[in-house]
Amino acid sequence: MSDVNRLGWIVLALAPIYACDSRAKGADPRGDSLSKEYESCSASSDCEDKLRCFEHACRRVARNTVGDYYAAVGQVSLAKGDVSGAVAAYEQALGHYEQAAPPDVDCAYGAALAAGRAKHDNAELGARVLHRCLNAVAGGELRERALRALALLSDSGLDPLLLQTDKLADVYLKLAPAAPPPPSDHAVTVAASPAVTAAGFQAFPDKIASAELHAGMNACWDAYHKAANKDAMVVTLPLRAAYVPSQYDDEQGSFAFAIDATPGLAGADAAADECVRALVGPELKKLPLQAGFATKLAITVK
Protein backbone atom coordinates (compact mmCIF):
# COMPACT_ATOMS: atom_id res chain seq x y z
CA MET A 1 0.00 0.00 0.00
CA SER A 2 1.33 3.39 -0.91
CA ASP A 3 2.08 6.00 1.74
CA VAL A 4 -0.79 8.18 0.45
CA ASN A 5 -3.32 5.37 0.78
CA ARG A 6 -1.98 4.43 4.21
CA LEU A 7 -2.44 8.07 5.45
CA GLY A 8 -6.02 8.12 4.15
CA TRP A 9 -6.87 4.99 6.11
CA ILE A 10 -5.48 6.54 9.29
CA VAL A 11 -7.59 9.70 8.87
CA LEU A 12 -10.75 7.67 8.24
CA ALA A 13 -10.07 5.53 11.31
CA LEU A 14 -9.58 8.48 13.64
CA ALA A 15 -12.50 10.57 12.35
CA PRO A 16 -15.25 8.73 14.30
CA ILE A 17 -13.24 9.04 17.51
CA TYR A 18 -13.14 12.84 17.31
CA ALA A 19 -16.68 13.12 16.00
CA CYS A 20 -18.12 11.17 18.94
CA ASP A 21 -16.06 12.70 21.78
CA SER A 22 -18.72 13.20 24.53
CA ARG A 23 -16.53 15.73 26.34
CA ALA A 24 -16.64 18.19 23.51
CA LYS A 25 -19.21 20.92 24.19
CA GLY A 26 -20.16 23.73 21.93
CA ALA A 27 -20.30 27.29 23.21
CA ASP A 28 -23.71 28.54 24.29
CA PRO A 29 -24.92 30.51 21.25
CA ARG A 30 -26.66 32.97 23.59
CA GLY A 31 -23.29 34.10 24.93
CA ASP A 32 -23.58 36.89 27.49
CA SER A 33 -27.17 37.67 26.60
CA LEU A 34 -28.65 35.65 29.47
CA SER A 35 -30.51 37.76 32.02
CA LYS A 36 -29.27 37.93 35.60
CA GLU A 37 -31.48 37.84 38.68
CA TYR A 38 -34.33 40.38 38.46
CA GLU A 39 -33.44 41.35 34.90
CA SER A 40 -36.20 41.09 32.29
CA CYS A 41 -37.14 37.90 30.46
CA SER A 42 -39.87 36.44 28.30
CA ALA A 43 -39.10 32.79 29.10
CA SER A 44 -36.92 30.85 31.53
CA SER A 45 -34.52 30.10 28.68
CA ASP A 46 -33.60 33.80 28.76
CA CYS A 47 -32.29 33.50 32.33
CA GLU A 48 -29.00 32.33 33.79
CA ASP A 49 -28.75 28.89 35.41
CA LYS A 50 -30.89 28.26 38.51
CA LEU A 51 -33.17 31.19 37.59
CA ARG A 52 -36.68 31.00 36.20
CA CYS A 53 -38.82 33.62 34.50
CA PHE A 54 -41.68 34.86 36.72
CA GLU A 55 -43.71 37.95 35.83
CA HIS A 56 -41.15 38.85 33.14
CA ALA A 57 -38.22 38.88 35.57
CA CYS A 58 -35.58 36.21 36.26
CA ARG A 59 -35.90 34.99 39.83
CA ARG A 60 -34.33 32.23 41.89
CA VAL A 61 -36.38 29.13 42.61
CA ALA A 62 -34.50 28.16 45.78
CA ARG A 63 -36.18 30.21 48.53
CA ASN A 64 -36.73 29.75 52.26
CA THR A 65 -40.39 29.86 53.24
CA VAL A 66 -39.76 30.96 56.83
CA GLY A 67 -37.39 33.68 55.67
CA ASP A 68 -39.94 34.87 53.12
CA TYR A 69 -42.61 34.85 55.85
CA TYR A 70 -40.61 37.14 58.13
CA ALA A 71 -39.91 39.39 55.14
CA ALA A 72 -43.68 39.65 54.65
CA VAL A 73 -44.05 40.52 58.34
CA GLY A 74 -41.50 43.29 57.83
CA GLN A 75 -43.40 44.63 54.84
CA VAL A 76 -46.70 44.69 56.77
CA SER A 77 -45.07 46.29 59.83
CA LEU A 78 -43.53 49.05 57.73
CA ALA A 79 -46.87 49.74 56.05
CA LYS A 80 -48.38 50.20 59.53
CA GLY A 81 -45.67 52.67 60.49
CA ASP A 82 -43.91 50.24 62.86
CA VAL A 83 -40.35 50.84 61.68
CA SER A 84 -38.59 49.08 64.56
CA GLY A 85 -40.85 46.06 64.12
CA ALA A 86 -40.11 45.99 60.40
CA VAL A 87 -36.33 46.12 60.96
CA ALA A 88 -36.55 43.31 63.52
CA ALA A 89 -38.64 41.16 61.16
CA TYR A 90 -36.21 41.59 58.27
CA GLU A 91 -33.29 40.71 60.55
CA GLN A 92 -35.10 37.48 61.44
CA ALA A 93 -35.70 36.83 57.76
CA LEU A 94 -32.01 37.14 56.88
CA GLY A 95 -31.10 34.49 59.42
CA HIS A 96 -33.14 31.83 57.62
CA TYR A 97 -31.39 31.96 54.25
CA GLU A 98 -28.45 29.57 53.94
CA GLN A 99 -26.47 31.91 51.71
CA ALA A 100 -27.08 35.53 50.76
CA ALA A 101 -30.67 36.68 51.09
CA PRO A 102 -32.62 37.18 47.86
CA PRO A 103 -32.18 40.71 46.51
CA ASP A 104 -35.84 41.62 47.08
CA VAL A 105 -35.52 40.83 50.81
CA ASP A 106 -32.16 42.56 51.17
CA CYS A 107 -33.42 45.67 49.37
CA ALA A 108 -36.56 45.81 51.53
CA TYR A 109 -34.42 45.46 54.67
CA GLY A 110 -32.32 48.44 53.57
CA ALA A 111 -35.46 50.49 52.93
CA ALA A 112 -36.77 49.70 56.43
CA LEU A 113 -33.46 50.81 57.94
CA ALA A 114 -33.62 54.03 55.93
CA ALA A 115 -37.15 54.63 57.22
CA GLY A 116 -35.70 54.43 60.75
CA ARG A 117 -32.89 56.85 59.90
CA ALA A 118 -33.57 58.93 63.02
CA LYS A 119 -31.26 56.39 64.69
CA HIS A 120 -27.73 56.88 63.37
CA ASP A 121 -26.95 53.16 63.43
CA ASN A 122 -30.02 52.44 61.28
CA ALA A 123 -29.02 55.10 58.76
CA GLU A 124 -25.42 53.84 58.50
CA LEU A 125 -26.39 50.19 58.16
CA GLY A 126 -29.22 51.11 55.79
CA ALA A 127 -26.78 52.81 53.42
CA ARG A 128 -24.56 49.72 53.40
CA VAL A 129 -27.45 47.30 52.79
CA LEU A 130 -28.91 49.47 50.03
CA HIS A 131 -25.49 49.69 48.35
CA ARG A 132 -25.37 45.90 48.48
CA CYS A 133 -28.83 45.89 46.94
CA LEU A 134 -27.68 48.09 44.06
CA ASN A 135 -24.80 45.69 43.40
CA ALA A 136 -27.23 42.77 43.20
CA VAL A 137 -29.74 44.25 40.77
CA ALA A 138 -28.84 45.78 37.43
CA GLY A 139 -32.08 47.69 36.94
CA GLY A 140 -35.83 47.67 37.28
CA GLU A 141 -38.15 48.61 40.11
CA LEU A 142 -35.94 47.17 42.87
CA ARG A 143 -33.07 49.44 41.86
CA GLU A 144 -35.35 52.48 41.69
CA ARG A 145 -36.73 51.76 45.16
CA ALA A 146 -33.22 51.36 46.55
CA LEU A 147 -32.16 54.71 45.09
CA ARG A 148 -35.22 56.43 46.54
CA ALA A 149 -34.46 54.94 49.96
CA LEU A 150 -30.84 56.09 49.69
CA ALA A 151 -32.07 59.59 48.84
CA LEU A 152 -33.75 59.67 52.25
CA LEU A 153 -30.30 59.38 53.81
CA SER A 154 -28.95 62.54 52.18
CA ASP A 155 -29.98 64.59 55.23
CA SER A 156 -28.12 62.08 57.41
CA GLY A 157 -24.82 62.82 55.65
CA LEU A 158 -24.68 60.10 52.98
CA ASP A 159 -21.74 60.50 50.60
CA PRO A 160 -23.19 59.42 47.21
CA LEU A 161 -19.73 59.06 45.62
CA LEU A 162 -19.28 55.87 47.64
CA LEU A 163 -22.04 54.24 45.58
CA GLN A 164 -20.21 54.46 42.25
CA THR A 165 -18.11 51.33 42.92
CA ASP A 166 -19.11 47.77 43.75
CA LYS A 167 -16.92 47.75 46.85
CA LEU A 168 -18.85 48.30 50.09
CA ALA A 169 -17.55 51.15 52.24
CA ASP A 170 -16.82 51.05 55.96
CA VAL A 171 -18.57 54.38 56.60
CA TYR A 172 -21.21 55.97 54.39
CA LEU A 173 -22.39 58.94 56.43
CA LYS A 174 -19.31 61.09 55.93
CA LEU A 175 -20.88 64.41 54.99
CA ALA A 176 -22.24 66.96 57.43
CA PRO A 177 -25.89 66.14 58.17
CA ALA A 178 -28.52 68.66 57.20
CA ALA A 179 -29.50 71.23 59.78
CA PRO A 180 -32.51 70.11 61.83
CA PRO A 181 -35.80 71.71 60.79
CA PRO A 182 -37.19 74.50 62.96
CA PRO A 183 -39.47 73.40 65.80
CA SER A 184 -42.98 72.59 64.71
CA ASP A 185 -45.74 75.04 65.53
CA HIS A 186 -49.15 73.64 64.74
CA ALA A 187 -52.62 74.64 65.86
CA VAL A 188 -54.29 72.44 68.48
CA THR A 189 -58.09 72.25 68.54
CA VAL A 190 -60.29 70.20 70.87
CA ALA A 191 -63.94 69.29 70.27
CA ALA A 192 -66.26 67.28 72.57
CA SER A 193 -68.82 64.86 71.20
CA PRO A 194 -71.39 64.93 72.63
CA ALA A 195 -71.11 68.48 73.91
CA VAL A 196 -70.82 68.80 77.69
CA THR A 197 -72.36 71.61 79.74
CA ALA A 198 -71.43 70.25 83.18
CA ALA A 199 -69.80 72.70 85.54
CA GLY A 200 -66.01 72.69 85.38
CA PHE A 201 -65.79 70.55 82.21
CA GLN A 202 -64.37 73.31 79.99
CA ALA A 203 -61.15 73.17 81.97
CA PHE A 204 -60.35 69.83 80.31
CA PRO A 205 -60.26 70.97 76.64
CA ASP A 206 -58.67 74.24 77.73
CA LYS A 207 -55.82 72.38 79.44
CA ILE A 208 -55.18 70.24 76.34
CA ALA A 209 -55.01 73.30 74.07
CA SER A 210 -52.97 75.35 76.54
CA ALA A 211 -49.54 76.85 75.82
CA GLU A 212 -48.18 74.66 78.61
CA LEU A 213 -48.74 71.50 76.52
CA HIS A 214 -48.18 73.06 73.09
CA ALA A 215 -44.58 71.91 72.61
CA GLY A 216 -45.47 68.36 73.63
CA MET A 217 -48.37 68.30 71.16
CA ASN A 218 -46.05 69.42 68.38
CA ALA A 219 -43.61 66.65 69.28
CA CYS A 220 -46.43 64.08 68.99
CA TRP A 221 -47.35 65.58 65.60
CA ASP A 222 -43.73 65.38 64.38
CA ALA A 223 -43.52 61.66 65.19
CA TYR A 224 -46.91 61.00 63.61
CA HIS A 225 -46.08 62.97 60.47
CA LYS A 226 -42.85 61.04 59.93
CA ALA A 227 -44.59 57.69 60.40
CA ALA A 228 -47.85 58.36 58.52
CA ASN A 229 -46.84 61.22 56.19
CA LYS A 230 -50.07 63.05 57.03
CA ASP A 231 -50.41 66.73 57.89
CA ALA A 232 -53.24 66.37 60.41
CA MET A 233 -53.06 64.24 63.56
CA VAL A 234 -56.37 63.39 65.20
CA VAL A 235 -56.51 61.60 68.55
CA THR A 236 -59.80 60.79 70.26
CA LEU A 237 -59.86 60.41 74.04
CA PRO A 238 -63.01 58.98 75.70
CA LEU A 239 -63.38 60.85 79.01
CA ARG A 240 -65.78 60.07 81.83
CA ALA A 241 -66.35 61.31 85.35
CA ALA A 242 -68.86 59.83 87.77
CA TYR A 243 -69.85 60.43 91.37
CA VAL A 244 -68.90 57.58 93.68
CA PRO A 245 -70.73 57.59 97.05
CA SER A 246 -68.69 56.95 100.17
CA GLN A 247 -69.07 53.62 101.92
CA TYR A 248 -69.22 55.50 105.21
CA ASP A 249 -72.27 57.44 106.36
CA ASP A 250 -70.22 60.24 107.85
CA GLU A 251 -68.16 60.93 104.72
CA GLN A 252 -69.07 62.49 101.39
CA GLY A 253 -68.48 60.70 98.16
CA SER A 254 -66.14 61.91 95.40
CA PHE A 255 -65.88 62.04 91.64
CA ALA A 256 -63.80 59.45 89.81
CA PHE A 257 -62.19 60.37 86.50
CA ALA A 258 -60.95 58.02 83.75
CA ILE A 259 -59.64 58.12 80.19
CA ASP A 260 -60.88 54.99 78.44
CA ALA A 261 -58.98 53.15 75.73
CA THR A 262 -59.64 53.75 72.05
CA PRO A 263 -59.95 50.34 70.39
CA GLY A 264 -58.87 49.38 66.88
CA LEU A 265 -55.75 51.52 66.61
CA ALA A 266 -52.54 50.35 64.97
CA GLY A 267 -49.26 51.67 63.63
CA ALA A 268 -48.84 55.45 63.55
CA ASP A 269 -52.35 56.06 64.94
CA ALA A 270 -51.67 53.88 67.97
CA ALA A 271 -48.33 55.64 68.55
CA ALA A 272 -49.99 59.08 68.33
CA ASP A 273 -52.69 57.98 70.78
CA GLU A 274 -50.05 56.77 73.22
CA CYS A 275 -48.03 59.98 72.86
CA VAL A 276 -51.01 62.27 73.52
CA ARG A 277 -52.25 60.18 76.46
CA ALA A 278 -48.82 60.26 78.08
CA LEU A 279 -48.74 64.05 77.66
CA VAL A 280 -52.23 65.11 78.74
CA GLY A 281 -53.30 62.25 81.02
CA PRO A 282 -51.37 63.33 84.16
CA GLU A 283 -52.48 66.96 83.67
CA LEU A 284 -56.17 66.16 83.26
CA LYS A 285 -56.19 64.02 86.39
CA LYS A 286 -55.06 67.05 88.40
CA LEU A 287 -58.14 69.08 87.45
CA PRO A 288 -60.94 69.38 90.02
CA LEU A 289 -64.23 67.64 89.24
CA GLN A 290 -67.53 69.39 89.95
CA ALA A 291 -69.95 67.15 88.04
CA GLY A 292 -70.13 63.90 86.15
CA PHE A 293 -69.88 63.63 82.37
CA ALA A 294 -69.11 61.20 79.53
CA THR A 295 -67.82 62.36 76.17
CA LYS A 296 -65.12 61.92 73.57
CA LEU A 297 -62.56 64.66 73.00
CA ALA A 298 -61.28 64.84 69.42
CA ILE A 299 -57.82 66.46 69.58
CA THR A 300 -56.63 67.74 66.22
CA VAL A 301 -53.09 69.00 65.57
CA LYS A 302 -52.34 70.38 62.11
Coordinates of C-alpha atoms in Angstrom, one line a residue:
M1 CA 0.0 0.0 0.0
S2 CA 1.3 3.4 -0.9
D3 CA 2.1 6.0 1.7
V4 CA -0.8 8.2 0.5
N5 CA -3.3 5.4 0.8
R6 CA -2.0 4.4 4.2
L7 CA -2.4 8.1 5.5
G8 CA -6.0 8.1 4.2
W9 CA -6.9 5.0 6.1
I10 CA -5.5 6.5 9.3
V11 CA -7.6 9.7 8.9
L12 CA -10.7 7.7 8.2
A13 CA -10.1 5.5 11.3
L14 CA -9.6 8.5 13.6
A15 CA -12.5 10.6 12.4
P16 CA -15.2 8.7 14.3
I17 CA -13.2 9.0 17.5
Y18 CA -13.1 12.8 17.3
A19 CA -16.7 13.1 16.0
C20 CA -18.1 11.2 18.9
D21 CA -16.1 12.7 21.8
S22 CA -18.7 13.2 24.5
R23 CA -16.5 15.7 26.3
A24 CA -16.6 18.2 23.5
K25 CA -19.2 20.9 24.2
G26 CA -20.2 23.7 21.9
A27 CA -20.3 27.3 23.2
D28 CA -23.7 28.5 24.3
P29 CA -24.9 30.5 21.3
R30 CA -26.7 33.0 23.6
G31 CA -23.3 34.1 24.9
D32 CA -23.6 36.9 27.5
S33 CA -27.2 37.7 26.6
L34 CA -28.6 35.6 29.5
S35 CA -30.5 37.8 32.0
K36 CA -29.3 37.9 35.6
E37 CA -31.5 37.8 38.7
Y38 CA -34.3 40.4 38.5
E39 CA -33.4 41.3 34.9
S40 CA -36.2 41.1 32.3
C41 CA -37.1 37.9 30.5
S42 CA -39.9 36.4 28.3
A43 CA -39.1 32.8 29.1
S44 CA -36.9 30.8 31.5
S45 CA -34.5 30.1 28.7
D46 CA -33.6 33.8 28.8
C47 CA -32.3 33.5 32.3
E48 CA -29.0 32.3 33.8
D49 CA -28.7 28.9 35.4
K50 CA -30.9 28.3 38.5
L51 CA -33.2 31.2 37.6
R52 CA -36.7 31.0 36.2
C53 CA -38.8 33.6 34.5
F54 CA -41.7 34.9 36.7
E55 CA -43.7 37.9 35.8
H56 CA -41.2 38.9 33.1
A57 CA -38.2 38.9 35.6
C58 CA -35.6 36.2 36.3
R59 CA -35.9 35.0 39.8
R60 CA -34.3 32.2 41.9
V61 CA -36.4 29.1 42.6
A62 CA -34.5 28.2 45.8
R63 CA -36.2 30.2 48.5
N64 CA -36.7 29.7 52.3
T65 CA -40.4 29.9 53.2
V66 CA -39.8 31.0 56.8
G67 CA -37.4 33.7 55.7
D68 CA -39.9 34.9 53.1
Y69 CA -42.6 34.9 55.8
Y70 CA -40.6 37.1 58.1
A71 CA -39.9 39.4 55.1
A72 CA -43.7 39.6 54.7
V73 CA -44.1 40.5 58.3
G74 CA -41.5 43.3 57.8
Q75 CA -43.4 44.6 54.8
V76 CA -46.7 44.7 56.8
S77 CA -45.1 46.3 59.8
L78 CA -43.5 49.1 57.7
A79 CA -46.9 49.7 56.1
K80 CA -48.4 50.2 59.5
G81 CA -45.7 52.7 60.5
D82 CA -43.9 50.2 62.9
V83 CA -40.4 50.8 61.7
S84 CA -38.6 49.1 64.6
G85 CA -40.8 46.1 64.1
A86 CA -40.1 46.0 60.4
V87 CA -36.3 46.1 61.0
A88 CA -36.5 43.3 63.5
A89 CA -38.6 41.2 61.2
Y90 CA -36.2 41.6 58.3
E91 CA -33.3 40.7 60.5
Q92 CA -35.1 37.5 61.4
A93 CA -35.7 36.8 57.8
L94 CA -32.0 37.1 56.9
G95 CA -31.1 34.5 59.4
H96 CA -33.1 31.8 57.6
Y97 CA -31.4 32.0 54.2
E98 CA -28.5 29.6 53.9
Q99 CA -26.5 31.9 51.7
A100 CA -27.1 35.5 50.8
A101 CA -30.7 36.7 51.1
P102 CA -32.6 37.2 47.9
P103 CA -32.2 40.7 46.5
D104 CA -35.8 41.6 47.1
V105 CA -35.5 40.8 50.8
D106 CA -32.2 42.6 51.2
C107 CA -33.4 45.7 49.4
A108 CA -36.6 45.8 51.5
Y109 CA -34.4 45.5 54.7
G110 CA -32.3 48.4 53.6
A111 CA -35.5 50.5 52.9
A112 CA -36.8 49.7 56.4
L113 CA -33.5 50.8 57.9
A114 CA -33.6 54.0 55.9
A115 CA -37.1 54.6 57.2
G116 CA -35.7 54.4 60.7
R117 CA -32.9 56.8 59.9
A118 CA -33.6 58.9 63.0
K119 CA -31.3 56.4 64.7
H120 CA -27.7 56.9 63.4
D121 CA -26.9 53.2 63.4
N122 CA -30.0 52.4 61.3
A123 CA -29.0 55.1 58.8
E124 CA -25.4 53.8 58.5
L125 CA -26.4 50.2 58.2
G126 CA -29.2 51.1 55.8
A127 CA -26.8 52.8 53.4
R128 CA -24.6 49.7 53.4
V129 CA -27.5 47.3 52.8
L130 CA -28.9 49.5 50.0
H131 CA -25.5 49.7 48.3
R132 CA -25.4 45.9 48.5
C133 CA -28.8 45.9 46.9
L134 CA -27.7 48.1 44.1
N135 CA -24.8 45.7 43.4
A136 CA -27.2 42.8 43.2
V137 CA -29.7 44.3 40.8
A138 CA -28.8 45.8 37.4
G139 CA -32.1 47.7 36.9
G140 CA -35.8 47.7 37.3
E141 CA -38.1 48.6 40.1
L142 CA -35.9 47.2 42.9
R143 CA -33.1 49.4 41.9
E144 CA -35.4 52.5 41.7
R145 CA -36.7 51.8 45.2
A146 CA -33.2 51.4 46.5
L147 CA -32.2 54.7 45.1
R148 CA -35.2 56.4 46.5
A149 CA -34.5 54.9 50.0
L150 CA -30.8 56.1 49.7
A151 CA -32.1 59.6 48.8
L152 CA -33.8 59.7 52.3
L153 CA -30.3 59.4 53.8
S154 CA -28.9 62.5 52.2
D155 CA -30.0 64.6 55.2
S156 CA -28.1 62.1 57.4
G157 CA -24.8 62.8 55.6
L158 CA -24.7 60.1 53.0
D159 CA -21.7 60.5 50.6
P160 CA -23.2 59.4 47.2
L161 CA -19.7 59.1 45.6
L162 CA -19.3 55.9 47.6
L163 CA -22.0 54.2 45.6
Q164 CA -20.2 54.5 42.3
T165 CA -18.1 51.3 42.9
D166 CA -19.1 47.8 43.8
K167 CA -16.9 47.8 46.9
L168 CA -18.8 48.3 50.1
A169 CA -17.5 51.1 52.2
D170 CA -16.8 51.0 56.0
V171 CA -18.6 54.4 56.6
Y172 CA -21.2 56.0 54.4
L173 CA -22.4 58.9 56.4
K174 CA -19.3 61.1 55.9
L175 CA -20.9 64.4 55.0
A176 CA -22.2 67.0 57.4
P177 CA -25.9 66.1 58.2
A178 CA -28.5 68.7 57.2
A179 CA -29.5 71.2 59.8
P180 CA -32.5 70.1 61.8
P181 CA -35.8 71.7 60.8
P182 CA -37.2 74.5 63.0
P183 CA -39.5 73.4 65.8
S184 CA -43.0 72.6 64.7
D185 CA -45.7 75.0 65.5
H186 CA -49.1 73.6 64.7
A187 CA -52.6 74.6 65.9
V188 CA -54.3 72.4 68.5
T189 CA -58.1 72.3 68.5
V190 CA -60.3 70.2 70.9
A191 CA -63.9 69.3 70.3
A192 CA -66.3 67.3 72.6
S193 CA -68.8 64.9 71.2
P194 CA -71.4 64.9 72.6
A195 CA -71.1 68.5 73.9
V196 CA -70.8 68.8 77.7
T197 CA -72.4 71.6 79.7
A198 CA -71.4 70.2 83.2
A199 CA -69.8 72.7 85.5
G200 CA -66.0 72.7 85.4
F201 CA -65.8 70.6 82.2
Q202 CA -64.4 73.3 80.0
A203 CA -61.2 73.2 82.0
F204 CA -60.4 69.8 80.3
P205 CA -60.3 71.0 76.6
D206 CA -58.7 74.2 77.7
K207 CA -55.8 72.4 79.4
I208 CA -55.2 70.2 76.3
A209 CA -55.0 73.3 74.1
S210 CA -53.0 75.4 76.5
A211 CA -49.5 76.9 75.8
E212 CA -48.2 74.7 78.6
L213 CA -48.7 71.5 76.5
H214 CA -48.2 73.1 73.1
A215 CA -44.6 71.9 72.6
G216 CA -45.5 68.4 73.6
M217 CA -48.4 68.3 71.2
N218 CA -46.1 69.4 68.4
A219 CA -43.6 66.7 69.3
C220 CA -46.4 64.1 69.0
W221 CA -47.4 65.6 65.6
D222 CA -43.7 65.4 64.4
A223 CA -43.5 61.7 65.2
Y224 CA -46.9 61.0 63.6
H225 CA -46.1 63.0 60.5
K226 CA -42.9 61.0 59.9
A227 CA -44.6 57.7 60.4
A228 CA -47.8 58.4 58.5
N229 CA -46.8 61.2 56.2
K230 CA -50.1 63.0 57.0
D231 CA -50.4 66.7 57.9
A232 CA -53.2 66.4 60.4
M233 CA -53.1 64.2 63.6
V234 CA -56.4 63.4 65.2
V235 CA -56.5 61.6 68.6
T236 CA -59.8 60.8 70.3
L237 CA -59.9 60.4 74.0
P238 CA -63.0 59.0 75.7
L239 CA -63.4 60.8 79.0
R240 CA -65.8 60.1 81.8
A241 CA -66.3 61.3 85.3
A242 CA -68.9 59.8 87.8
Y243 CA -69.9 60.4 91.4
V244 CA -68.9 57.6 93.7
P245 CA -70.7 57.6 97.1
S246 CA -68.7 56.9 100.2
Q247 CA -69.1 53.6 101.9
Y248 CA -69.2 55.5 105.2
D249 CA -72.3 57.4 106.4
D250 CA -70.2 60.2 107.8
E251 CA -68.2 60.9 104.7
Q252 CA -69.1 62.5 101.4
G253 CA -68.5 60.7 98.2
S254 CA -66.1 61.9 95.4
F255 CA -65.9 62.0 91.6
A256 CA -63.8 59.4 89.8
F257 CA -62.2 60.4 86.5
A258 CA -60.9 58.0 83.8
I259 CA -59.6 58.1 80.2
D260 CA -60.9 55.0 78.4
A261 CA -59.0 53.2 75.7
T262 CA -59.6 53.8 72.1
P263 CA -59.9 50.3 70.4
G264 CA -58.9 49.4 66.9
L265 CA -55.7 51.5 66.6
A266 CA -52.5 50.3 65.0
G267 CA -49.3 51.7 63.6
A268 CA -48.8 55.4 63.5
D269 CA -52.3 56.1 64.9
A270 CA -51.7 53.9 68.0
A271 CA -48.3 55.6 68.5
A272 CA -50.0 59.1 68.3
D273 CA -52.7 58.0 70.8
E274 CA -50.1 56.8 73.2
C275 CA -48.0 60.0 72.9
V276 CA -51.0 62.3 73.5
R277 CA -52.2 60.2 76.5
A278 CA -48.8 60.3 78.1
L279 CA -48.7 64.1 77.7
V280 CA -52.2 65.1 78.7
G281 CA -53.3 62.2 81.0
P282 CA -51.4 63.3 84.2
E283 CA -52.5 67.0 83.7
L284 CA -56.2 66.2 83.3
K285 CA -56.2 64.0 86.4
K286 CA -55.1 67.1 88.4
L287 CA -58.1 69.1 87.4
P288 CA -60.9 69.4 90.0
L289 CA -64.2 67.6 89.2
Q290 CA -67.5 69.4 89.9
A291 CA -70.0 67.2 88.0
G292 CA -70.1 63.9 86.2
F293 CA -69.9 63.6 82.4
A294 CA -69.1 61.2 79.5
T295 CA -67.8 62.4 76.2
K296 CA -65.1 61.9 73.6
L297 CA -62.6 64.7 73.0
A298 CA -61.3 64.8 69.4
I299 CA -57.8 66.5 69.6
T300 CA -56.6 67.7 66.2
V301 CA -53.1 69.0 65.6
K302 CA -52.3 70.4 62.1

